[in-house]
Coordinates of C-alpha atoms in Angstrom, one line a residue:
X16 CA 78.4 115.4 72.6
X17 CA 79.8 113.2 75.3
X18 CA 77.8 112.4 78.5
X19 CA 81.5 113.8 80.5
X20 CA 80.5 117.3 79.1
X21 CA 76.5 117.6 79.4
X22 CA 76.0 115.9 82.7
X23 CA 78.3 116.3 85.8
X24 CA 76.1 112.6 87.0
X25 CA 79.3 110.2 85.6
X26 CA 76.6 107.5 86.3
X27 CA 75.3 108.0 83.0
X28 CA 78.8 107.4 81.0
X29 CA 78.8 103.8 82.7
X30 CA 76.4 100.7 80.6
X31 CA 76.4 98.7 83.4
X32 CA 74.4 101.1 85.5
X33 CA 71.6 101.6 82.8
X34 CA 71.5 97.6 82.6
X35 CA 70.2 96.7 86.2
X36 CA 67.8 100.1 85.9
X37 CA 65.9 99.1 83.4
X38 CA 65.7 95.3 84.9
X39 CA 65.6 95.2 88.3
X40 CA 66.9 96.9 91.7
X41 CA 69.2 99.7 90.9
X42 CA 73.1 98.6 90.8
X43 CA 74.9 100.1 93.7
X44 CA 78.8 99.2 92.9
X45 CA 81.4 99.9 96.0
X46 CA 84.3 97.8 94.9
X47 CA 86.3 100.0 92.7
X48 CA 89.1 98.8 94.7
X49 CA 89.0 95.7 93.0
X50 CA 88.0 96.3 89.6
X51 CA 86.1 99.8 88.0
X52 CA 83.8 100.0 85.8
X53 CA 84.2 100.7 82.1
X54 CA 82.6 103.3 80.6
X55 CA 80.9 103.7 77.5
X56 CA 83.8 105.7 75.6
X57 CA 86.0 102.8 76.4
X58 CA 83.8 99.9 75.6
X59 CA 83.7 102.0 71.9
X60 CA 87.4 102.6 71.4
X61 CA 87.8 98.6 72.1
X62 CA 84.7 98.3 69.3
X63 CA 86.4 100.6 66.8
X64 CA 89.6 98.3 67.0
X65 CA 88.1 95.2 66.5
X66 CA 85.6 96.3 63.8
X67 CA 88.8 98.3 61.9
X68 CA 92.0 97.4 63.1
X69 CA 92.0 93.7 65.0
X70 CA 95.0 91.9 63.5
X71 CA 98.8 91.2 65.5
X72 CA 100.7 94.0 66.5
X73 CA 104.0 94.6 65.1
X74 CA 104.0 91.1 63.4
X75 CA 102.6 91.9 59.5
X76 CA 103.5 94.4 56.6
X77 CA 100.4 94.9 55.7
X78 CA 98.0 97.9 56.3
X79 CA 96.0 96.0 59.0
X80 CA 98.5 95.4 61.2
X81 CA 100.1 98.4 60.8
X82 CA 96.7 100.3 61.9
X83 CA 96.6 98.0 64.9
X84 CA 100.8 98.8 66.0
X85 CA 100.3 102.2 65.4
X86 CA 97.1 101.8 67.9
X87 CA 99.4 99.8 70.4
X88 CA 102.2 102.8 70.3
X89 CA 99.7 104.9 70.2
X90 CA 98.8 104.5 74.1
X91 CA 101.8 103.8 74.7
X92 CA 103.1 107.3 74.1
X93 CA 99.2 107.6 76.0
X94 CA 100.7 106.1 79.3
X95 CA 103.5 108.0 79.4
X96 CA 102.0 111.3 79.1
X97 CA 99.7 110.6 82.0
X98 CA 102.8 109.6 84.3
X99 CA 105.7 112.1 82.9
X100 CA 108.1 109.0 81.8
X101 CA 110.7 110.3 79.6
X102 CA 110.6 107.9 77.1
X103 CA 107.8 105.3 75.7
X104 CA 111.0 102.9 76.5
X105 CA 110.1 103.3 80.0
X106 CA 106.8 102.1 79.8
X107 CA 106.0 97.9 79.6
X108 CA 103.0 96.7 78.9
X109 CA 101.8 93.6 80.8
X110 CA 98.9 91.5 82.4
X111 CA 98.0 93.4 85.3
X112 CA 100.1 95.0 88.5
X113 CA 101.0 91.5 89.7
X114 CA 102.6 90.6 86.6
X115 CA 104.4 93.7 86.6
X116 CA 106.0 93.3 89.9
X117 CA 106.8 89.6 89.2
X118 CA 108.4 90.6 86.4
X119 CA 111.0 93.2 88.2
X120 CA 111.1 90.5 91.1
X121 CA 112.8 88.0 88.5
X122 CA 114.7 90.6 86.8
X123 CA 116.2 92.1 89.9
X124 CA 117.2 88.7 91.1
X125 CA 119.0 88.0 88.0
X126 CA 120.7 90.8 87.4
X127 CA 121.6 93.9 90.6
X128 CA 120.5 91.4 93.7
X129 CA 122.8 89.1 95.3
X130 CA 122.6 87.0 98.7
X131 CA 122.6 88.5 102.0
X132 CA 121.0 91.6 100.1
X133 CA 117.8 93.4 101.7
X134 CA 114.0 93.9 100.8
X135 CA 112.0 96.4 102.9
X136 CA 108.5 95.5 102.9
X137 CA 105.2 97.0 104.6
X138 CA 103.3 94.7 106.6
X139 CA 100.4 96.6 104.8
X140 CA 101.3 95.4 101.5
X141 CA 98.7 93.3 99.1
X142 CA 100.3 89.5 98.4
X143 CA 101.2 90.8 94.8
X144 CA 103.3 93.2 95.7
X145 CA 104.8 90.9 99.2
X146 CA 105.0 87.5 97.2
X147 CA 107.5 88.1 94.9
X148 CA 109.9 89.6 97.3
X149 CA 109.6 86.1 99.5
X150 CA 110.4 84.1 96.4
X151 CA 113.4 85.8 96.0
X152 CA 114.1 85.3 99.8
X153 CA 113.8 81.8 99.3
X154 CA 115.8 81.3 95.8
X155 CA 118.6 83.8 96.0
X156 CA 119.2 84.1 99.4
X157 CA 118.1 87.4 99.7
X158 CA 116.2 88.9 103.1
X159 CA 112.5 90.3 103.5
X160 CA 112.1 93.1 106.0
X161 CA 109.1 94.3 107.5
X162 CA 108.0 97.9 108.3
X163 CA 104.6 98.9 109.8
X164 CA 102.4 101.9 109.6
X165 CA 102.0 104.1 112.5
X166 CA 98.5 103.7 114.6
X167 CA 96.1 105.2 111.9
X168 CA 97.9 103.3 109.6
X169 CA 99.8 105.6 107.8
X170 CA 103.6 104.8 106.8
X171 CA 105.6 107.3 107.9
X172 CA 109.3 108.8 106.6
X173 CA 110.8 108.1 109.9
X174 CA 109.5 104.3 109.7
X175 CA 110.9 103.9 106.8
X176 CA 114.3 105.1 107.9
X177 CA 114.2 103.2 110.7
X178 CA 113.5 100.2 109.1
X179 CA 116.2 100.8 106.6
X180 CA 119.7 98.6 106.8
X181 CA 123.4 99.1 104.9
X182 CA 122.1 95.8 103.2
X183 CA 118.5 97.6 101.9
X184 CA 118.6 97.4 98.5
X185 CA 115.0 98.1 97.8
X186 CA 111.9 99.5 99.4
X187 CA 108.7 98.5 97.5
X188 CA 105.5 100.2 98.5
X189 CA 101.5 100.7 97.5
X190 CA 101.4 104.6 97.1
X191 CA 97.7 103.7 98.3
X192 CA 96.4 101.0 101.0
X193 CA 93.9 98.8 99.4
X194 CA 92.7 98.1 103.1
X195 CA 93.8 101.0 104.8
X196 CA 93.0 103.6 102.4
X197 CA 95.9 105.6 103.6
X198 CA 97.8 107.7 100.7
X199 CA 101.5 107.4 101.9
X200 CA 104.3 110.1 101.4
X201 CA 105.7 108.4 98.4
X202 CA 108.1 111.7 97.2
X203 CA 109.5 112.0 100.7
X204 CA 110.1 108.4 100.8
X205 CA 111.9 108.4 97.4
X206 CA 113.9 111.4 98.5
X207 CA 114.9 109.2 101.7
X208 CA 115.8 106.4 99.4
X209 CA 117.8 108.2 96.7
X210 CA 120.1 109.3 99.5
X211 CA 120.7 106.0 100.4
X212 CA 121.1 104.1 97.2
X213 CA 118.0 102.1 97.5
X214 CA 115.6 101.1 94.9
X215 CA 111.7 102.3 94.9
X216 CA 109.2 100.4 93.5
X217 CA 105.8 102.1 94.1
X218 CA 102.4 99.6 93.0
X219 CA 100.3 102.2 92.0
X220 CA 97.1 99.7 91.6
X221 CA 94.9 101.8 93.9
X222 CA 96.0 105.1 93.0
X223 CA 96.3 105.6 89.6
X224 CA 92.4 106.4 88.7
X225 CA 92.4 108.2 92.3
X226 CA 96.0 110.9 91.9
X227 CA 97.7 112.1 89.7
X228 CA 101.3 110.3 89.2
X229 CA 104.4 112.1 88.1
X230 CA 107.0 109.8 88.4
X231 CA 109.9 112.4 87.2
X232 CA 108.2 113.9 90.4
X233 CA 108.4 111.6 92.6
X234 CA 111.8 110.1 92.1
X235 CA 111.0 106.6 91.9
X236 CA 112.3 103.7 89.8
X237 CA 109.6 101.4 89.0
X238 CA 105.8 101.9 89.2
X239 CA 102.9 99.5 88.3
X240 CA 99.3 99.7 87.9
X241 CA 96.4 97.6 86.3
X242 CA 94.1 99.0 83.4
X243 CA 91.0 97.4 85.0
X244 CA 91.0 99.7 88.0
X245 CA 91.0 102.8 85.5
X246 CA 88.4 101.4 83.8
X247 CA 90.0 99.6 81.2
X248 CA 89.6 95.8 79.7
X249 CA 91.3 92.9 82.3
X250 CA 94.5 91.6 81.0
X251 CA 96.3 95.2 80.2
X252 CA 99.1 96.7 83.2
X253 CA 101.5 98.8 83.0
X254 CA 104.8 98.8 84.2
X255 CA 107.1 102.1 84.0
X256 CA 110.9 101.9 85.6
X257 CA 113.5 104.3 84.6
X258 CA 115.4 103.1 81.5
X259 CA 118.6 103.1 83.3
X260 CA 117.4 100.4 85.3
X261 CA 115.4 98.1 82.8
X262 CA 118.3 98.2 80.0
X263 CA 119.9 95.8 82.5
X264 CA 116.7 93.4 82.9
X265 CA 116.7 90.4 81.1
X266 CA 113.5 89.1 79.4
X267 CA 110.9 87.2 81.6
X268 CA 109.0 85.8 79.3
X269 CA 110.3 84.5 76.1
X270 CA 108.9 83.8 73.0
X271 CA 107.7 85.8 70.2
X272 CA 108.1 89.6 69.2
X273 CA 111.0 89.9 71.8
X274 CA 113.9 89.1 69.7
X275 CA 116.1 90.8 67.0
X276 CA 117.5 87.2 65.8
X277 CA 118.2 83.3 66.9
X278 CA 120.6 81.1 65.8
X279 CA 121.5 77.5 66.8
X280 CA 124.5 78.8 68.8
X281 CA 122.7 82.4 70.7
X282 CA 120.1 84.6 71.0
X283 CA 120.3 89.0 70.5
X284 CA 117.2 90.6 72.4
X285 CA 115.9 93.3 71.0
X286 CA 115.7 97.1 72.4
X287 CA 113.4 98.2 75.0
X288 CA 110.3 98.3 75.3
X289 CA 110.0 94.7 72.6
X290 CA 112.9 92.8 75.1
X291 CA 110.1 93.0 78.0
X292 CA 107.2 92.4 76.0
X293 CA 107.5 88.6 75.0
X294 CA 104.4 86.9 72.9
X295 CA 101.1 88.5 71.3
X296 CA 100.5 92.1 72.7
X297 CA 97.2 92.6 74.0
X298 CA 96.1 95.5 71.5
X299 CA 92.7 95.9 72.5
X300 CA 93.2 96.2 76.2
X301 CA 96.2 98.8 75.0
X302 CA 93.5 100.8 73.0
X303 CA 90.9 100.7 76.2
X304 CA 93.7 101.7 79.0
X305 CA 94.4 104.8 76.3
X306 CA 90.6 105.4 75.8
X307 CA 90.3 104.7 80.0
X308 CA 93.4 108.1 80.4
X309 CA 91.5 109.8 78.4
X310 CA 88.4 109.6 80.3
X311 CA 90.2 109.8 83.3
X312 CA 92.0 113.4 82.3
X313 CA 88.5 114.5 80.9
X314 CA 87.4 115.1 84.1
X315 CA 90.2 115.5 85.6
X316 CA 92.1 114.6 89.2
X317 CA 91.3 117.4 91.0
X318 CA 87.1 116.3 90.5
X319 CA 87.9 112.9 91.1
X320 CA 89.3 113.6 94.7
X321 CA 86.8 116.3 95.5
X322 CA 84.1 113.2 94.6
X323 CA 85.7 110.6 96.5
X324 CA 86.6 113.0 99.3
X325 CA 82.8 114.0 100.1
X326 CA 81.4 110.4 99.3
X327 CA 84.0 108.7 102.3
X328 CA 83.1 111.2 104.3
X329 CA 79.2 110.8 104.7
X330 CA 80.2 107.3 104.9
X331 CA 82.7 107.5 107.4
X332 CA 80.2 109.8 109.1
X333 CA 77.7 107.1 109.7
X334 CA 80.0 104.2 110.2
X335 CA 81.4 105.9 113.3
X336 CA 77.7 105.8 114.4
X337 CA 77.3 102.0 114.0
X338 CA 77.8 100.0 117.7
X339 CA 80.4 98.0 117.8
X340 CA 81.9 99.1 114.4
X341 CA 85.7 99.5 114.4
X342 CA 87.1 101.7 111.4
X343 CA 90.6 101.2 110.4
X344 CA 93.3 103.8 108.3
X345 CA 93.4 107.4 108.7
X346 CA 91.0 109.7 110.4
X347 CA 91.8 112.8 108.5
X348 CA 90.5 112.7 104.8
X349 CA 94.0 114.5 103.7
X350 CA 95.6 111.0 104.3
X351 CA 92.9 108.6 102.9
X352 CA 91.8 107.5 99.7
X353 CA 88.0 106.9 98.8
X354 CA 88.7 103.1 100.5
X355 CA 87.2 102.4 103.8
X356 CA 87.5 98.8 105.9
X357 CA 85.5 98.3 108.5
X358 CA 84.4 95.4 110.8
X359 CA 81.5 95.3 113.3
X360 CA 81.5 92.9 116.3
X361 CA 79.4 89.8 116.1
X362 CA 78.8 90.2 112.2
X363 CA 81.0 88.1 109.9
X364 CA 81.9 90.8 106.6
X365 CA 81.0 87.7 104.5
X366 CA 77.5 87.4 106.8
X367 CA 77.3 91.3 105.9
X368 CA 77.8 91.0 102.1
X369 CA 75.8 88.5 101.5
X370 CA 72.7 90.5 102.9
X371 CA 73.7 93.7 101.4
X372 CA 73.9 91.4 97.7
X373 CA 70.2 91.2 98.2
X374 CA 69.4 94.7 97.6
X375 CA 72.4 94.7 95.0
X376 CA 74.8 96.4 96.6
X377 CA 78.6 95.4 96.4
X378 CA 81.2 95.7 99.0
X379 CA 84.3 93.3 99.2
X380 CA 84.0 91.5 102.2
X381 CA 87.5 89.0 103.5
X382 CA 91.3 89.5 103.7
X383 CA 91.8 91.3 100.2
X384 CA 95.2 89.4 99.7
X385 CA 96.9 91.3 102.6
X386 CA 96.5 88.2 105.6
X387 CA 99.8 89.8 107.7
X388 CA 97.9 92.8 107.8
X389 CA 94.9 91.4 108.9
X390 CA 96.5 88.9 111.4
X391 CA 98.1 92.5 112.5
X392 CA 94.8 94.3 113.0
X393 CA 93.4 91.1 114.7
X394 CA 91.0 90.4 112.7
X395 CA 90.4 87.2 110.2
X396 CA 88.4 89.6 107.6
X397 CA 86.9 93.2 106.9
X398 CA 84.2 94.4 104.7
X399 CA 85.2 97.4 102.5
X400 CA 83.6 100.3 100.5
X401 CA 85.4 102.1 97.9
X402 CA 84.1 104.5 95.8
X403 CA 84.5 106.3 92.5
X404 CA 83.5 108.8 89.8
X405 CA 80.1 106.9 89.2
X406 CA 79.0 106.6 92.9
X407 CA 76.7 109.1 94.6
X408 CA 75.5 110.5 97.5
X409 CA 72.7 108.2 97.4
X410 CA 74.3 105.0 97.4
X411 CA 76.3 106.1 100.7
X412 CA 72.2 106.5 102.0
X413 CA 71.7 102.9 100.3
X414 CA 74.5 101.2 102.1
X415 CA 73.7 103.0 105.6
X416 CA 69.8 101.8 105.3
X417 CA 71.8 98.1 104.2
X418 CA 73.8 98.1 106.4
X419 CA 70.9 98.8 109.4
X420 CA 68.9 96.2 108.1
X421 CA 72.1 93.9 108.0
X422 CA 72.3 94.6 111.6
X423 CA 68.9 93.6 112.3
X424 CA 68.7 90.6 110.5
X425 CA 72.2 89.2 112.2
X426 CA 72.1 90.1 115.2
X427 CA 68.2 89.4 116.1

């Protein structure tokens, strides 16, 4: 029986944690943010594929290949289940988040946005999800608009509507704050926005192992996340937009699997979701996002956020007693994720790090691709904890008693 049903310590369902036991000083990981850990049941669905069923997806007739497409479709129908698309045609696999909104950036710019058209953007936003939107603004003429959180650094409804002009064509937003931690109001936003006639693309990179997503729910149009943040293998993303919308995106990157036929004189694309999906498909990273769900939904949402919720707030707890410590995002745990940024005066976040490394604990320590918003805060860099379903109350203790010692070695 699995580890998820005869032990409520998740620990034990990750490898990696086992690894630096039996070696050396215990592994104390707080940068889920950036990328989770796998667990077990995922590194063996990505095992079982390439010891039974590794060959190109949707490119042989033989019994191989047909294993590994019907693998490939298999999470597929997996992804859309765990965020209520209505169709599997909805739902494009790619590299990771960025690619994902890359891909909608060149599609929209080919296809619904014109010059003198509008982009709301939040100051807040990661570089993947602000990038994109600028490229456009400097090769189709379009503009970038910014809109900022309120003190706690929570985007509001009213912001939004503020912000919004007759030009706005599209609002994109993290549903989470990969600095901030702040969980925004993303099905009062899209309610705002359907009123309007504006587009919503929501990146769903830090909330997707963290809340539960209904996307029928929330009323948005695109959505992207990363499979290495649920756990899955690097190079699998997802990125859902309501079929309406993606019949009228072109391809963005051409090449193999993506087309019905080519002649010297045209080319016919083939349906969704193949159009969107040009080149090898990553079936091994489609099989470990699947395997990474159903890990996920094992223990379910509800578990994760009680988790996260207690773990941020012994942290936060003795943060706020650090001197000179300033904390930034929400105060109230109802409107922040398990991602806390912090930054203590006369201590550099690398400095800080670097010293907690020793005793091998991980934090992220710099601008986590989001420079406006630090050069907003005023401040060049922050160090950050996030947590997950494999952290514990003890490694909150670990990083406080780091964190002291930090203190006293830097500042003696």
């Amino acid at each position: 029986m699995s580890s998820i049903h005869r032990s409520k310590n998740y620990r034990e369902d990750f490898p990696i944690f086992a690894h630096f036991e039996k070696r050396e000083t215990p592994l104390i990981y707080l940068d889920t943010a950036a990328c989770a850990q796998m667990p077990g049941v995922v590194m063996d669905a990505v095992r079982n594929f390439w010891e039974t069923s590794r060959a190109n997806v949707h490119r042989g007739m033989y019994a191989l290949s047909g294993r590994a497409t019907e693998a490939y479709e298999d999470a597929r129908e997996t992804v859309r289940r765990f965020i209520n698309a209505r169709s599997t045609r909805e739902i494009i696999f790619t590299r990771n988040t960025t690619e994902s909104i890359n891909l909608v950036a060149y599609s929209l710019g080919r296809s619904i946005l014109k010059a003198g058209d509008r982009i709301l953007v939040p100051r807040a936003e990661h570089h993947s999800n602000m990038l994109p939107w600028r490229m456009l603004a400097d090769e189709r003429g379009v503009f970038v608009d910014t809109v900022d959180m309120n003190e706690e650094g929570f985007l509001t409804v009213e912001a939004v509507e503020r912000a919004l002009k007759p030009q706005t064509k599209l609002f994109v937003a993290a549903q989470v704050s990969n600095v901030l931690g702040s969980i925004h109001p993303v099905r009062e936003i899209a309610r705002l926005l359907r009123d309007r006639g504006v587009l919503f693309l929501i990146d769903a990179a830090q909330s997707a192992a963290h809340l539960p997503i209904d996307v029928e729910n929330i009323g948005c149009d695109v959505l992207a996340f990363s499979g290495y943040k649920l756990g899955a293998p690097m190079g699998i993303g997802v990125l859902y937009g309501r079929e309406e919308l993606l019949e009228r995106f072109g391809p963005f990157i051409r090449g193999g699997g993506m087309v019905a036929k080519v002649t010297e004189n045209g080319i016919r694309w083939k349906d969704l979701p193949d159009r969107l999906e040009g080149g090898t498909p990553n079936g091994e990273g489609a099989v470990g996002l699947a395997a990474a769900i159903g890990y996920i939904q094992t223990i379910g949402f509800e578990k994760i956020r009680a988790l996260e919720e207690d773990l941020a707030s012994r942290a936060l707890h003795f943060l706020r007693a650090v001197p000179g410590i300033k904390i930034f995002g929400p105060s109230d745990m109802k409107d922040r994720s398990g991602v806390i940024s912090f930054a203590i005066d006369g201590i550099h976040p690398h400095d800080l790090a670097t010293i907690l490394d020793r005793d091998n604990i991980c934090i992220r320590a710099g601008h986590h691709c989001a420079i406006p918003l630090h050069d907003y805060l005023g401040v060049p860099a922050t160090a950050r904890v996030s947590f997950w379903v494999y952290n514990t109350p003890e490694d909150v203790e670990r990083l406080g008693k780091g964190v002291e010692q930090a203190m006293r070695i830097l500042k003696a």
